[in-house]
Amino acid sequence: KAGVTQTPRYLIKTRGQQVTLSCSPISGHRSVSWYQQTPGQGLQFLFEYFSETQRNKGNFPGRFSGRQFSNSRSEMNVSTLELGDSALYLCASSSGTGHREEKLFFGSGTQLSVL
Amino acid sequence: GESVGLHLPTLSVQEGDNSIINCAYSNSASDYFIWYKQESGKGPQFIIDIRSNMDKRQGQRVTVLLNKTVKHLSLQIAATQPGDSAVYFCAENRHTGNQFYFGTGTSLTVIP
């Protein structure tokens, strides 16, 4: 079974630009979550999608958005990039049954650098 | 404020020794915990999980202990190997659906 796939692996953008990151979950998984990882803040929850609907949202500004498609693939978008958005963006998938005790399986992430 | 924190940011052990990585949490409502291992250039890898109705759970070479009284979680790695060198995170679920709160991580270095 293939794992969580994230593309691209690396991105370099400049301030003010926008970026779209892609995530394909494990086959059969219906929930996709996004996390931001930085050396200073660690892993922070961005949002979770299930059945094309945002089910949960973290404390990030509206510049961070996402969506999920009918095949469970997900994208996240960051608009008007700031230097502080430089981070590793991780996607995680889970079965999506809604039970709290769901294991999250992570992809390798997209390393975003904002110059 | 509430947080998930680790007692030690770095840990060095000799190959073959046992490793213990600690994690403190402050939310008594947290009822599900996961330990992850993250190697350089990779995403976090699931190691082991434990529910709050358990005190101990064992896997292959790993054991997780949960002490709800003092809100403390630990990961024990038996016979630590060089391939165990990585950053280890504890993550807790605080009754907020599928959202997890992660600790800041402990970097484990195994000395050959």
mmCIF file of C-alpha atoms in Angstrom:
data_model
loop_
_atom_site.group_PDB
_atom_site.id
_atom_site.type_symbol
_atom_site.label_atom_id
_atom_site.label_comp_id
_atom_site.label_asym_id
_atom_site.label_seq_id
_atom_site.Cartn_x
_atom_site.Cartn_y
_atom_site.Cartn_z
ATOM 1 C CA LYS A 1 0.000 0.000 0.000
ATOM 2 C CA ALA A 2 1.475 3.323 -1.003
ATOM 3 C CA GLY A 3 1.976 5.869 1.722
ATOM 4 C CA VAL A 4 1.006 9.512 1.837
ATOM 5 C CA THR A 5 2.430 11.358 -1.140
ATOM 6 C CA GLN A 6 3.174 15.052 -1.101
ATOM 7 C CA THR A 7 4.255 17.203 -4.009
ATOM 8 C CA PRO A 8 6.365 19.098 -4.623
ATOM 9 C CA ARG A 9 9.146 18.117 -2.260
ATOM 10 C CA TYR A 10 10.741 21.565 -2.284
ATOM 11 C CA LEU A 11 9.480 25.021 -3.165
ATOM 12 C CA ILE A 12 11.113 28.421 -3.221
ATOM 13 C CA LYS A 13 8.877 31.461 -3.393
ATOM 14 C CA THR A 14 9.171 35.170 -2.748
ATOM 15 C CA ARG A 15 7.158 37.300 -0.384
ATOM 16 C CA GLY A 16 3.724 38.193 -1.651
ATOM 17 C CA GLN A 17 3.406 35.183 -3.915
ATOM 18 C CA GLN A 18 1.005 32.345 -3.354
ATOM 19 C CA VAL A 19 1.659 28.622 -3.297
ATOM 20 C CA THR A 20 -0.345 25.421 -3.634
ATOM 21 C CA LEU A 21 0.764 22.152 -2.102
ATOM 22 C CA SER A 22 -0.672 18.762 -2.937
ATOM 23 C CA CYS A 23 -1.310 15.629 -0.918
ATOM 24 C CA SER A 24 -2.514 12.171 -1.883
ATOM 25 C CA PRO A 25 -3.591 10.133 1.141
ATOM 26 C CA ILE A 26 -3.198 6.432 1.708
ATOM 27 C CA SER A 27 -5.671 4.512 -0.410
ATOM 28 C CA GLY A 28 -8.928 4.164 1.462
ATOM 29 C CA HIS A 29 -8.207 6.983 3.885
ATOM 30 C CA ARG A 30 -10.794 9.704 3.827
ATOM 31 C CA SER A 31 -9.358 12.221 6.250
ATOM 32 C CA VAL A 32 -6.471 14.509 5.405
ATOM 33 C CA SER A 33 -4.835 16.833 7.914
ATOM 34 C CA TRP A 34 -2.202 19.475 7.344
ATOM 35 C CA TYR A 35 0.495 20.506 9.795
ATOM 36 C CA GLN A 36 3.171 23.165 9.701
ATOM 37 C CA GLN A 37 6.552 22.279 11.177
ATOM 38 C CA THR A 38 9.121 24.908 12.105
ATOM 39 C CA PRO A 39 12.161 24.689 14.384
ATOM 40 C CA GLY A 40 10.686 27.251 16.749
ATOM 41 C CA GLN A 41 7.053 26.153 16.929
ATOM 42 C CA GLY A 42 7.259 22.454 16.212
ATOM 43 C CA LEU A 43 4.297 20.794 14.546
ATOM 44 C CA GLN A 44 1.171 22.892 14.496
ATOM 45 C CA PHE A 45 -2.206 21.838 13.194
ATOM 46 C CA LEU A 46 -3.543 23.755 10.223
ATOM 47 C CA PHE A 47 -6.773 21.983 9.280
ATOM 48 C CA GLU A 48 -8.429 18.683 8.572
ATOM 49 C CA TYR A 49 -10.634 17.672 5.680
ATOM 50 C CA PHE A 50 -13.086 14.822 5.437
ATOM 51 C CA SER A 51 -15.481 14.141 2.599
ATOM 52 C CA GLU A 52 -14.507 17.395 0.904
ATOM 53 C CA THR A 53 -15.433 19.413 4.007
ATOM 54 C CA GLN A 54 -13.204 21.138 6.489
ATOM 55 C CA ARG A 55 -13.884 19.328 9.729
ATOM 56 C CA ASN A 56 -11.418 21.056 12.020
ATOM 57 C CA LYS A 57 -9.253 24.154 11.872
ATOM 58 C CA GLY A 58 -6.236 25.380 13.785
ATOM 59 C CA ASN A 59 -5.201 28.903 14.681
ATOM 60 C CA PHE A 60 -3.741 30.108 11.424
ATOM 61 C CA PRO A 61 -4.690 33.232 9.475
ATOM 62 C CA GLY A 62 -7.080 33.123 6.561
ATOM 63 C CA ARG A 63 -4.158 33.197 4.140
ATOM 64 C CA PHE A 64 -3.930 29.481 4.771
ATOM 65 C CA SER A 65 -6.672 27.518 3.107
ATOM 66 C CA GLY A 66 -7.269 24.067 1.795
ATOM 67 C CA ARG A 67 -9.646 21.824 -0.001
ATOM 68 C CA GLN A 68 -10.304 18.180 -0.567
ATOM 69 C CA PHE A 69 -11.465 16.471 -3.710
ATOM 70 C CA SER A 70 -13.869 13.600 -4.146
ATOM 71 C CA ASN A 71 -10.962 11.149 -4.408
ATOM 72 C CA SER A 72 -9.737 12.374 -0.982
ATOM 73 C CA ARG A 73 -6.715 14.111 -2.446
ATOM 74 C CA SER A 74 -6.126 17.460 -0.812
ATOM 75 C CA GLU A 75 -4.445 20.742 -1.578
ATOM 76 C CA MET A 76 -3.489 23.576 0.669
ATOM 77 C CA ASN A 77 -2.907 27.117 -0.464
ATOM 78 C CA VAL A 78 -1.018 29.932 1.152
ATOM 79 C CA SER A 79 -1.595 33.381 -0.275
ATOM 80 C CA THR A 80 0.458 36.524 0.158
ATOM 81 C CA LEU A 81 3.446 34.620 1.453
ATOM 82 C CA GLU A 82 5.446 35.995 4.357
ATOM 83 C CA LEU A 83 8.972 35.131 5.418
ATOM 84 C CA GLY A 84 7.567 33.406 8.486
ATOM 85 C CA ASP A 85 5.697 30.952 6.317
ATOM 86 C CA SER A 86 8.953 29.176 5.570
ATOM 87 C CA ALA A 87 8.409 25.728 7.005
ATOM 88 C CA LEU A 88 7.956 22.062 6.330
ATOM 89 C CA TYR A 89 4.309 21.431 5.500
ATOM 90 C CA LEU A 90 3.189 17.960 6.392
ATOM 91 C CA CYS A 91 0.128 16.142 5.254
ATOM 92 C CA ALA A 92 -1.284 13.271 7.260
ATOM 93 C CA SER A 93 -4.048 10.869 6.392
ATOM 94 C CA SER A 94 -6.239 8.687 8.530
ATOM 95 C CA SER A 95 -9.206 6.442 7.994
ATOM 96 C CA GLY A 96 -11.620 9.236 8.822
ATOM 97 C CA THR A 97 -14.106 7.298 10.844
ATOM 98 C CA GLY A 98 -14.330 10.291 13.146
ATOM 99 C CA HIS A 99 -13.166 8.337 16.141
ATOM 100 C CA ARG A 100 -10.579 10.231 18.147
ATOM 101 C CA GLU A 101 -8.248 7.269 18.307
ATOM 102 C CA GLU A 102 -7.248 7.424 14.681
ATOM 103 C CA LYS A 103 -3.615 7.005 13.804
ATOM 104 C CA LEU A 104 -2.178 9.708 11.616
ATOM 105 C CA PHE A 105 0.177 8.661 8.842
ATOM 106 C CA PHE A 106 2.406 11.399 7.518
ATOM 107 C CA GLY A 107 3.958 12.143 4.168
ATOM 108 C CA SER A 108 7.523 13.394 3.777
ATOM 109 C CA GLY A 109 6.361 16.964 3.534
ATOM 110 C CA THR A 110 6.911 19.942 1.294
ATOM 111 C CA GLN A 111 9.760 22.213 2.326
ATOM 112 C CA LEU A 112 8.710 25.775 1.548
ATOM 113 C CA SER A 113 11.249 28.562 1.583
ATOM 114 C CA VAL A 114 10.031 32.142 1.293
ATOM 115 C CA LEU A 115 12.664 34.659 0.252
ATOM 116 C CA GLY B 1 -1.252 28.007 28.944
ATOM 117 C CA GLU B 2 -1.640 24.359 28.106
ATOM 118 C CA SER B 3 1.181 22.605 26.326
ATOM 119 C CA VAL B 4 2.712 19.334 25.433
ATOM 120 C CA GLY B 5 6.334 19.502 26.394
ATOM 121 C CA LEU B 6 9.392 17.336 26.614
ATOM 122 C CA HIS B 7 11.751 17.222 29.546
ATOM 123 C CA LEU B 8 14.943 16.902 27.498
ATOM 124 C CA PRO B 9 15.605 18.315 24.045
ATOM 125 C CA THR B 10 18.557 15.967 23.380
ATOM 126 C CA LEU B 11 19.526 12.487 24.473
ATOM 127 C CA SER B 12 22.661 10.499 23.697
ATOM 128 C CA VAL B 13 22.899 6.783 24.425
ATOM 129 C CA GLN B 14 25.348 4.033 23.710
ATOM 130 C CA GLU B 15 24.358 1.439 21.177
ATOM 131 C CA GLY B 16 22.753 -1.489 22.952
ATOM 132 C CA ASP B 17 21.595 0.532 25.929
ATOM 133 C CA ASN B 18 17.977 1.313 26.660
ATOM 134 C CA SER B 19 16.611 4.787 25.921
ATOM 135 C CA ILE B 20 13.893 6.617 27.761
ATOM 136 C CA ILE B 21 12.251 9.675 26.249
ATOM 137 C CA ASN B 22 9.847 11.661 28.384
ATOM 138 C CA CYS B 23 6.891 13.866 27.650
ATOM 139 C CA ALA B 24 4.712 15.972 29.908
ATOM 140 C CA TYR B 25 1.217 17.042 29.033
ATOM 141 C CA SER B 26 -1.046 19.440 30.839
ATOM 142 C CA ASN B 27 -4.539 18.743 29.530
ATOM 143 C CA SER B 28 -6.252 16.179 31.728
ATOM 144 C CA ALA B 29 -8.907 15.684 29.043
ATOM 145 C CA SER B 30 -6.370 14.186 26.653
ATOM 146 C CA ASP B 31 -7.245 10.564 26.153
ATOM 147 C CA TYR B 32 -5.138 9.306 23.275
ATOM 148 C CA PHE B 33 -1.404 9.616 22.734
ATOM 149 C CA ILE B 34 0.963 8.728 19.925
ATOM 150 C CA TRP B 35 4.739 8.605 19.724
ATOM 151 C CA TYR B 36 6.308 9.504 16.415
ATOM 152 C CA LYS B 37 9.837 9.166 15.104
ATOM 153 C CA GLN B 38 11.127 11.649 12.568
ATOM 154 C CA GLU B 39 14.329 11.082 10.670
ATOM 155 C CA SER B 40 16.070 13.817 8.779
ATOM 156 C CA GLY B 41 14.268 14.659 5.567
ATOM 157 C CA LYS B 42 11.274 12.516 6.346
ATOM 158 C CA GLY B 43 7.854 12.968 7.833
ATOM 159 C CA PRO B 44 6.941 11.669 11.300
ATOM 160 C CA GLN B 45 6.622 7.918 11.443
ATOM 161 C CA PHE B 46 4.088 6.263 13.768
ATOM 162 C CA ILE B 47 5.773 4.210 16.495
ATOM 163 C CA ILE B 48 3.198 3.327 19.095
ATOM 164 C CA ASP B 49 0.017 4.660 20.627
ATOM 165 C CA ILE B 50 -1.778 4.370 23.930
ATOM 166 C CA ARG B 51 -5.256 5.166 25.174
ATOM 167 C CA SER B 52 -5.843 6.853 28.492
ATOM 168 C CA ASN B 53 -7.480 3.728 29.926
ATOM 169 C CA MET B 54 -4.100 1.985 29.717
ATOM 170 C CA ASP B 55 -0.904 2.448 31.706
ATOM 171 C CA LYS B 56 1.451 0.553 29.483
ATOM 172 C CA ARG B 57 1.653 -0.730 25.976
ATOM 173 C CA GLN B 58 4.435 -2.693 24.332
ATOM 174 C CA GLY B 59 5.534 -2.965 20.766
ATOM 175 C CA GLN B 60 8.605 -4.305 19.094
ATOM 176 C CA ARG B 61 11.512 -3.020 21.216
ATOM 177 C CA VAL B 62 9.366 -0.088 22.365
ATOM 178 C CA THR B 63 7.198 0.453 25.393
ATOM 179 C CA VAL B 64 5.023 3.432 26.169
ATOM 180 C CA LEU B 65 4.104 4.243 29.749
ATOM 181 C CA LEU B 66 1.327 6.607 30.708
ATOM 182 C CA ASN B 67 0.988 8.140 34.150
ATOM 183 C CA LYS B 68 -2.244 10.093 34.216
ATOM 184 C CA THR B 69 -1.752 11.192 37.806
ATOM 185 C CA VAL B 70 1.227 13.345 36.912
ATOM 186 C CA LYS B 71 0.324 13.734 33.243
ATOM 187 C CA HIS B 72 3.493 12.074 32.050
ATOM 188 C CA LEU B 73 4.229 9.895 29.069
ATOM 189 C CA SER B 74 7.432 8.028 28.298
ATOM 190 C CA LEU B 75 8.822 6.025 25.434
ATOM 191 C CA GLN B 76 11.290 3.274 26.207
ATOM 192 C CA ILE B 77 13.432 1.840 23.448
ATOM 193 C CA ALA B 78 15.196 -1.392 24.261
ATOM 194 C CA ALA B 79 18.654 -2.222 22.914
ATOM 195 C CA THR B 80 18.939 1.080 21.080
ATOM 196 C CA GLN B 81 20.421 0.833 17.605
ATOM 197 C CA PRO B 82 22.040 3.444 15.344
ATOM 198 C CA GLY B 83 18.898 3.392 13.209
ATOM 199 C CA ASP B 84 16.966 4.701 16.191
ATOM 200 C CA SER B 85 18.746 8.052 15.925
ATOM 201 C CA ALA B 86 16.012 10.556 15.157
ATOM 202 C CA VAL B 87 13.742 13.144 16.718
ATOM 203 C CA TYR B 88 10.919 11.693 18.763
ATOM 204 C CA PHE B 89 7.624 13.480 19.309
ATOM 205 C CA CYS B 90 4.732 12.763 21.576
ATOM 206 C CA ALA B 91 1.322 13.829 20.352
ATOM 207 C CA GLU B 92 -1.939 14.072 22.250
ATOM 208 C CA ASN B 93 -5.533 14.172 21.202
ATOM 209 C CA ARG B 94 -7.529 16.572 23.345
ATOM 210 C CA HIS B 95 -11.073 15.646 22.452
ATOM 211 C CA THR B 96 -10.899 17.878 19.394
ATOM 212 C CA GLY B 97 -11.707 15.406 16.691
ATOM 213 C CA ASN B 98 -8.709 14.318 14.736
ATOM 214 C CA GLN B 99 -6.489 17.213 15.808
ATOM 215 C CA PHE B 100 -3.279 16.347 17.597
ATOM 216 C CA TYR B 101 -1.010 18.549 19.676
ATOM 217 C CA PHE B 102 2.658 17.749 19.351
ATOM 218 C CA GLY B 103 5.510 18.175 21.779
ATOM 219 C CA THR B 104 8.634 20.012 20.696
ATOM 220 C CA GLY B 105 10.597 16.804 20.215
ATOM 221 C CA THR B 106 13.647 15.041 21.661
ATOM 222 C CA SER B 107 16.651 14.395 19.499
ATOM 223 C CA LEU B 108 18.050 10.935 20.171
ATOM 224 C CA THR B 109 21.621 10.187 19.134
ATOM 225 C CA VAL B 110 22.913 6.648 19.339
ATOM 226 C CA ILE B 111 26.658 6.371 19.830
ATOM 227 C CA PRO B 112 28.165 3.283 18.165
#
